[in-house]
Amino acid sequence: MTTSAPAARMPRQDRSRATRRRLLEAAVECLAEVGWNGSTVLVVAERAGVTRGAAQHHFRTREDLFTAAVEHVAAERLAAALAHVEQLPPPGPARTEAVVEMIVHLYTGPLFRAALHLWVAAATEEPLRSRITGLENHIGREAHRAAVECLGADESAQGVRETVQATLDLARGLGLANLLTDDGPRRAGVVRQWSRLLDAALAG
Amino acid sequence: MTTSAPAARMPRQDRSRATRRRLLEAAVECLAEVGWNGSTVLVVAERAGVTRGAAQHHFRTREDLFTAAVEHVAAERLAAALAHVEQLPPPGPARTEAVVEMIVHLYTGPLFRAALHLWVAAATEEPLRSRITGLENHIGREAHRAAVECLGADESAQGVRETVQATLDLARGLGLANLLTDDGPRRAGVVRQWSRLLDAALAG
């Protein structure tokens, strides 16, 4: 008993973690596709192939589920991007452009769409609002730190901090411009030009 | 009869135009405050002090009302901004910063909030989507043209068109960052730094 108990508990914990992860990924897909109105715990549970009861065991409320989902997926995507840092070109214009492309890519996919639906719902729904405000600050800080690291930016130099922030704000704006139509071709030109200006600003 | 008929018709036309304008302004306020879900023709009519029947005489559907509202108010705000062009500083860094502030101001007020609610609703509601896609293109073109004019930018020079577009994308991103919390102090630093980089890019 004493030796088999921990071994028996582990697979159950693994299963529980896997269920939780499936729910989080399904919640982001669901938000991105149908928006906040159509995104309920039940819809997400069905998409994840999980019973409603199991979903409610993991997440007590709809707000819990979707806030945790955006936080989890944002952290995963950022970690995935950072895992490829050593494959970036050496410092210089090519690296700067690769980093800007990486950042903009994070802001133009399903995760950004999902976050946007949640942000906009939070603007008029109080229980959601305070949750999302905290989450927005957290994600913003992490994204900023990652951008500084990848760009090799020296934030002690005047204006550098604001230049990096502007890059993230630009990425958010490009994400918004991509919401209703495929803005890819126009965006490519803006990304290329901003990368040139950013590289010169960071170098000078 | 022949001389009084036009005179008698005019005030009615004026009244009708004034009612229409009140509805459009009220629709933008309503969208900005309560979002798409809470924004109905009836709620807007009440806010504008107009009967539901009168509102429906002007706008057959909810989509008609809110699309026309964002279009009207965007055109009005842009015209108001352009009316002050001659009060801008002469060409140089101060003018560039004043223009960037003007553009960012357009994207951080109630009009942008209203447009954002409409854009995001359009992402998942088909009757709205095609209407808003056209509107977005139209407003984007007008804003771009106004920015070029105010900045005195020479779009035949390489990269200038994309630099101006990046400025508008940045403004959109700053608008989004201002949705849930007052982002004013951070934004001021980003605007100042962007203005410096933009001025150097346009000059060089």
Coordinates of C-alpha atoms in Angstrom, one line a residue, chain A residues 32-37 113 116-117 120 176 178-181, chain B residues 31 35-37 62-63 66-67 70 114-136:
Chain A
A32 CA -11.1 33.3 -31.1
E33 CA -13.8 31.7 -33.3
V34 CA -17.1 32.6 -31.8
G35 CA -16.3 35.5 -29.4
W36 CA -17.3 36.0 -25.8
N37 CA -21.1 35.7 -26.2
R113 CA -8.2 37.3 -31.4
L116 CA -9.3 40.8 -27.9
H117 CA -12.8 39.3 -27.4
V120 CA -13.6 44.1 -25.1
L176 CA -6.4 44.8 -34.6
N178 CA -6.0 41.9 -39.0
L179 CA -9.3 41.2 -37.2
L180 CA -11.8 41.4 -40.1
T181 CA -9.6 40.9 -43.2
Chain B
L31 CA -21.7 51.8 -28.0
G35 CA -20.8 47.8 -25.9
W36 CA -22.6 46.1 -28.8
N37 CA -24.8 43.7 -26.7
R62 CA -29.6 48.1 -35.8
E63 CA -26.6 47.5 -38.2
F66 CA -24.4 51.8 -35.7
T67 CA -22.4 51.6 -39.0
V70 CA -19.3 55.4 -36.5
A114 CA -17.3 52.6 -30.0
A115 CA -15.6 51.5 -33.2
L116 CA -13.7 48.7 -31.3
H117 CA -17.0 47.3 -29.9
L118 CA -18.4 47.3 -33.5
W119 CA -15.3 45.8 -35.1
V120 CA -15.1 42.9 -32.5
A121 CA -18.9 42.2 -32.8
A122 CA -18.4 42.1 -36.6
A123 CA -15.7 39.4 -36.3
T124 CA -18.4 36.9 -35.3
E125 CA -21.7 38.4 -36.8
E126 CA -22.0 38.0 -40.5
P127 CA -24.6 40.7 -41.4
L128 CA -22.3 43.2 -39.7
R129 CA -19.0 41.9 -40.9
S130 CA -19.2 43.0 -44.6
R131 CA -20.5 46.4 -43.6
I132 CA -17.7 47.0 -41.2
T133 CA -15.0 45.8 -43.5
G134 CA -16.0 48.5 -46.0
L135 CA -16.2 51.1 -43.3
E136 CA -12.8 50.2 -41.9

